[in-house]
Amino acid sequence: VQLQASGGGLVQPGGSLRLSCAASRFALDYYAIGWFRQAPGKEREGVACILSSRSSTHYADSTKGRFTISRDNGKNTVYLQMNSLKPEDTAFYYCGTCGVGDSIYSTGYWGKGTQVTVSS
């Protein structure tokens, strides 16, 4: 299982970015795939998860209404559209397999991440 995140960068507060998570050696549509982030000195947080069945989506309270997760099975890619970005969204973002309970959690597979910095 190989996952690679891309699309991070520097953006001003209120701006937007779209992250991509591309998979190789396996088909993403059979898995629940999520986005996670970790800022310096903070615990890793699950921000969004898209399930394999019916592609239902789940979000952390901190990102609900601003972030949208989606998948393109033809391109074997999962996206995270991030709008209305805030400085507190600054973190290293990873994609990986996910589950949903009281919060979004990792189910074990991780990809290489990408840095998102929100600053004026």
Short mmCIF file of N, CA, C and O in Angstrom, two decimals, residues 60-113:
data_model
loop_
_atom_site.label_atom_id
_atom_site.label_comp_id
_atom_site.label_asym_id
_atom_site.label_seq_id
_atom_site.Cartn_x
_atom_site.Cartn_y
_atom_site.Cartn_z
N ALA A 60 -14.13 16.29 11.13
CA ALA A 60 -13.92 16.80 12.48
C ALA A 60 -14.69 18.10 12.63
O ALA A 60 -14.92 18.83 11.66
N ASP A 61 -15.10 18.40 13.86
CA ASP A 61 -15.84 19.64 14.09
C ASP A 61 -15.04 20.87 13.64
O ASP A 61 -15.61 21.85 13.18
N SER A 62 -13.73 20.77 13.75
CA SER A 62 -12.87 21.92 13.41
C SER A 62 -12.83 22.21 11.92
O SER A 62 -12.41 23.29 11.51
N THR A 63 -13.27 21.23 11.10
CA THR A 63 -13.18 21.43 9.65
C THR A 63 -14.54 21.38 8.95
O THR A 63 -14.63 21.68 7.76
N LYS A 64 -15.57 21.01 9.69
CA LYS A 64 -16.89 20.87 9.09
C LYS A 64 -17.37 22.19 8.51
O LYS A 64 -17.25 23.24 9.13
N GLY A 65 -17.87 22.13 7.28
CA GLY A 65 -18.35 23.33 6.61
C GLY A 65 -17.29 24.07 5.83
O GLY A 65 -17.61 24.95 5.01
N ARG A 66 -16.02 23.74 6.07
CA ARG A 66 -14.93 24.41 5.35
C ARG A 66 -14.16 23.44 4.46
O ARG A 66 -13.66 23.84 3.40
N PHE A 67 -14.05 22.20 4.88
CA PHE A 67 -13.30 21.19 4.12
C PHE A 67 -14.28 20.21 3.48
O PHE A 67 -15.32 19.89 4.05
N THR A 68 -13.92 19.74 2.29
CA THR A 68 -14.72 18.73 1.60
C THR A 68 -13.80 17.64 1.10
O THR A 68 -12.84 17.91 0.37
N ILE A 69 -14.11 16.40 1.48
CA ILE A 69 -13.35 15.25 1.00
C ILE A 69 -14.14 14.57 -0.11
O ILE A 69 -15.37 14.49 -0.04
N SER A 70 -13.43 14.12 -1.14
CA SER A 70 -14.08 13.46 -2.26
C SER A 70 -13.11 12.45 -2.85
O SER A 70 -11.92 12.46 -2.56
N ARG A 71 -13.64 11.56 -3.70
CA ARG A 71 -12.77 10.59 -4.34
C ARG A 71 -13.08 10.52 -5.83
O ARG A 71 -14.21 10.75 -6.25
N ASP A 72 -12.07 10.23 -6.61
CA ASP A 72 -12.21 9.96 -8.04
C ASP A 72 -11.62 8.58 -8.25
O ASP A 72 -10.40 8.41 -8.36
N ASN A 73 -12.50 7.58 -8.30
CA ASN A 73 -12.02 6.20 -8.40
C ASN A 73 -11.30 5.94 -9.72
O ASN A 73 -10.38 5.14 -9.78
N GLY A 74 -11.70 6.65 -10.78
CA GLY A 74 -11.04 6.49 -12.06
C GLY A 74 -9.58 6.92 -12.02
O GLY A 74 -8.72 6.36 -12.71
N LYS A 75 -9.29 7.92 -11.19
CA LYS A 75 -7.91 8.40 -11.05
C LYS A 75 -7.24 7.81 -9.81
O LYS A 75 -6.09 8.15 -9.51
N ASN A 76 -7.97 6.97 -9.08
CA ASN A 76 -7.44 6.34 -7.87
C ASN A 76 -6.89 7.40 -6.90
O ASN A 76 -5.80 7.25 -6.35
N THR A 77 -7.67 8.45 -6.71
CA THR A 77 -7.22 9.61 -5.94
C THR A 77 -8.34 10.10 -5.03
O THR A 77 -9.51 10.08 -5.40
N VAL A 78 -7.95 10.53 -3.84
CA VAL A 78 -8.87 11.17 -2.90
C VAL A 78 -8.41 12.62 -2.73
O VAL A 78 -7.20 12.87 -2.64
N TYR A 79 -9.36 13.52 -2.67
CA TYR A 79 -9.05 14.94 -2.58
C TYR A 79 -9.54 15.52 -1.25
O TYR A 79 -10.51 15.02 -0.65
N LEU A 80 -8.91 16.60 -0.84
CA LEU A 80 -9.40 17.39 0.28
C LEU A 80 -9.41 18.85 -0.16
O LEU A 80 -8.34 19.45 -0.33
N GLN A 81 -10.60 19.37 -0.41
CA GLN A 81 -10.74 20.77 -0.75
C GLN A 81 -10.87 21.55 0.56
O GLN A 81 -11.78 21.28 1.36
N MET A 82 -9.97 22.49 0.76
CA MET A 82 -9.94 23.26 2.00
C MET A 82 -10.22 24.73 1.68
O MET A 82 -9.44 25.36 0.94
N ASN A 83 -11.31 25.23 2.20
CA ASN A 83 -11.70 26.63 1.99
C ASN A 83 -11.68 27.37 3.31
O ASN A 83 -11.68 26.77 4.38
N SER A 84 -11.71 28.69 3.22
CA SER A 84 -11.75 29.54 4.42
C SER A 84 -10.67 29.13 5.41
O SER A 84 -10.93 28.97 6.62
N LEU A 85 -9.47 28.97 4.92
CA LEU A 85 -8.38 28.47 5.76
C LEU A 85 -8.02 29.47 6.85
O LEU A 85 -8.08 30.70 6.64
N LYS A 86 -7.64 28.92 7.99
CA LYS A 86 -7.29 29.72 9.16
C LYS A 86 -5.85 29.39 9.57
O LYS A 86 -5.35 28.29 9.28
N PRO A 87 -5.20 30.30 10.26
CA PRO A 87 -3.83 29.99 10.72
C PRO A 87 -3.75 28.70 11.53
O PRO A 87 -2.75 27.98 11.45
N GLU A 88 -4.80 28.38 12.27
CA GLU A 88 -4.78 27.15 13.07
C GLU A 88 -4.91 25.89 12.21
O GLU A 88 -4.80 24.78 12.72
N ASP A 89 -5.14 26.03 10.91
CA ASP A 89 -5.12 24.88 10.01
C ASP A 89 -3.69 24.53 9.60
O ASP A 89 -3.47 23.50 8.94
N THR A 90 -2.74 25.35 9.96
CA THR A 90 -1.34 25.08 9.62
C THR A 90 -0.89 23.77 10.27
O THR A 90 -1.00 23.61 11.49
N ALA A 91 -0.40 22.86 9.44
CA ALA A 91 0.00 21.54 9.93
C ALA A 91 0.59 20.75 8.78
O ALA A 91 0.52 21.16 7.62
N PHE A 92 1.16 19.58 9.14
CA PHE A 92 1.57 18.61 8.13
C PHE A 92 0.38 17.69 7.92
O PHE A 92 -0.14 17.11 8.87
N TYR A 93 -0.07 17.57 6.67
CA TYR A 93 -1.25 16.80 6.34
C TYR A 93 -0.86 15.46 5.72
O TYR A 93 -0.03 15.40 4.81
N TYR A 94 -1.49 14.39 6.21
CA TYR A 94 -1.26 13.05 5.71
C TYR A 94 -2.58 12.47 5.21
O TYR A 94 -3.65 12.82 5.71
N CYS A 95 -2.50 11.53 4.27
CA CYS A 95 -3.67 10.72 3.96
C CYS A 95 -3.39 9.29 4.39
O CYS A 95 -2.24 8.86 4.49
N GLY A 96 -4.45 8.58 4.69
CA GLY A 96 -4.30 7.21 5.13
C GLY A 96 -5.65 6.53 5.24
O GLY A 96 -6.69 7.17 5.05
N THR A 97 -5.63 5.25 5.56
CA THR A 97 -6.89 4.54 5.76
C THR A 97 -7.49 4.98 7.10
O THR A 97 -6.77 5.26 8.06
N CYS A 98 -8.82 5.06 7.15
CA CYS A 98 -9.46 5.66 8.31
C CYS A 98 -10.68 4.89 8.76
O CYS A 98 -11.23 4.07 8.03
N GLY A 99 -11.10 5.19 9.97
CA GLY A 99 -12.36 4.70 10.52
C GLY A 99 -13.03 5.85 11.24
O GLY A 99 -12.40 6.90 11.50
N VAL A 100 -14.30 5.68 11.57
CA VAL A 100 -15.06 6.74 12.22
C VAL A 100 -15.75 6.19 13.46
O VAL A 100 -16.47 5.19 13.39
N GLY A 101 -15.50 6.83 14.59
CA GLY A 101 -16.19 6.52 15.84
C GLY A 101 -16.56 7.83 16.47
O GLY A 101 -17.18 8.69 15.84
N ASP A 102 -16.16 8.05 17.68
CA ASP A 102 -16.32 9.38 18.30
C ASP A 102 -15.49 10.42 17.58
O ASP A 102 -15.77 11.62 17.62
N SER A 103 -14.44 9.96 16.94
CA SER A 103 -13.59 10.82 16.11
C SER A 103 -13.09 10.01 14.92
O SER A 103 -13.35 8.81 14.84
N ILE A 104 -12.38 10.67 14.05
CA ILE A 104 -11.80 9.99 12.89
C ILE A 104 -10.44 9.43 13.31
O ILE A 104 -9.62 10.16 13.88
N TYR A 105 -10.23 8.16 13.05
CA TYR A 105 -8.99 7.54 13.49
C TYR A 105 -8.33 6.77 12.35
O TYR A 105 -8.97 6.41 11.36
N SER A 106 -7.04 6.54 12.53
CA SER A 106 -6.28 5.80 11.54
C SER A 106 -6.51 4.30 11.70
O SER A 106 -6.61 3.80 12.81
N THR A 107 -6.58 3.59 10.59
CA THR A 107 -6.66 2.14 10.62
C THR A 107 -5.38 1.50 10.11
O THR A 107 -5.36 0.33 9.76
N GLY A 108 -4.31 2.27 10.07
CA GLY A 108 -3.00 1.65 9.96
C GLY A 108 -2.12 2.03 8.80
O GLY A 108 -0.91 1.96 8.90
N TYR A 109 -2.68 2.39 7.64
CA TYR A 109 -1.83 2.71 6.50
C TYR A 109 -1.70 4.22 6.37
O TYR A 109 -2.70 4.95 6.41
N TRP A 110 -0.45 4.65 6.18
CA TRP A 110 -0.14 6.07 6.06
C TRP A 110 0.58 6.34 4.77
O TRP A 110 1.30 5.47 4.27
N GLY A 111 0.42 7.57 4.29
CA GLY A 111 1.20 7.99 3.15
C GLY A 111 2.14 9.11 3.54
O GLY A 111 2.10 9.63 4.65
N LYS A 112 2.99 9.50 2.62
CA LYS A 112 3.86 10.66 2.82
C LYS A 112 2.99 11.91 2.78
O LYS A 112 2.06 12.00 1.99
N GLY A 113 3.28 12.86 3.63
CA GLY A 113 2.43 14.02 3.79
C GLY A 113 2.89 15.24 3.02
O GLY A 113 3.85 15.22 2.24
#
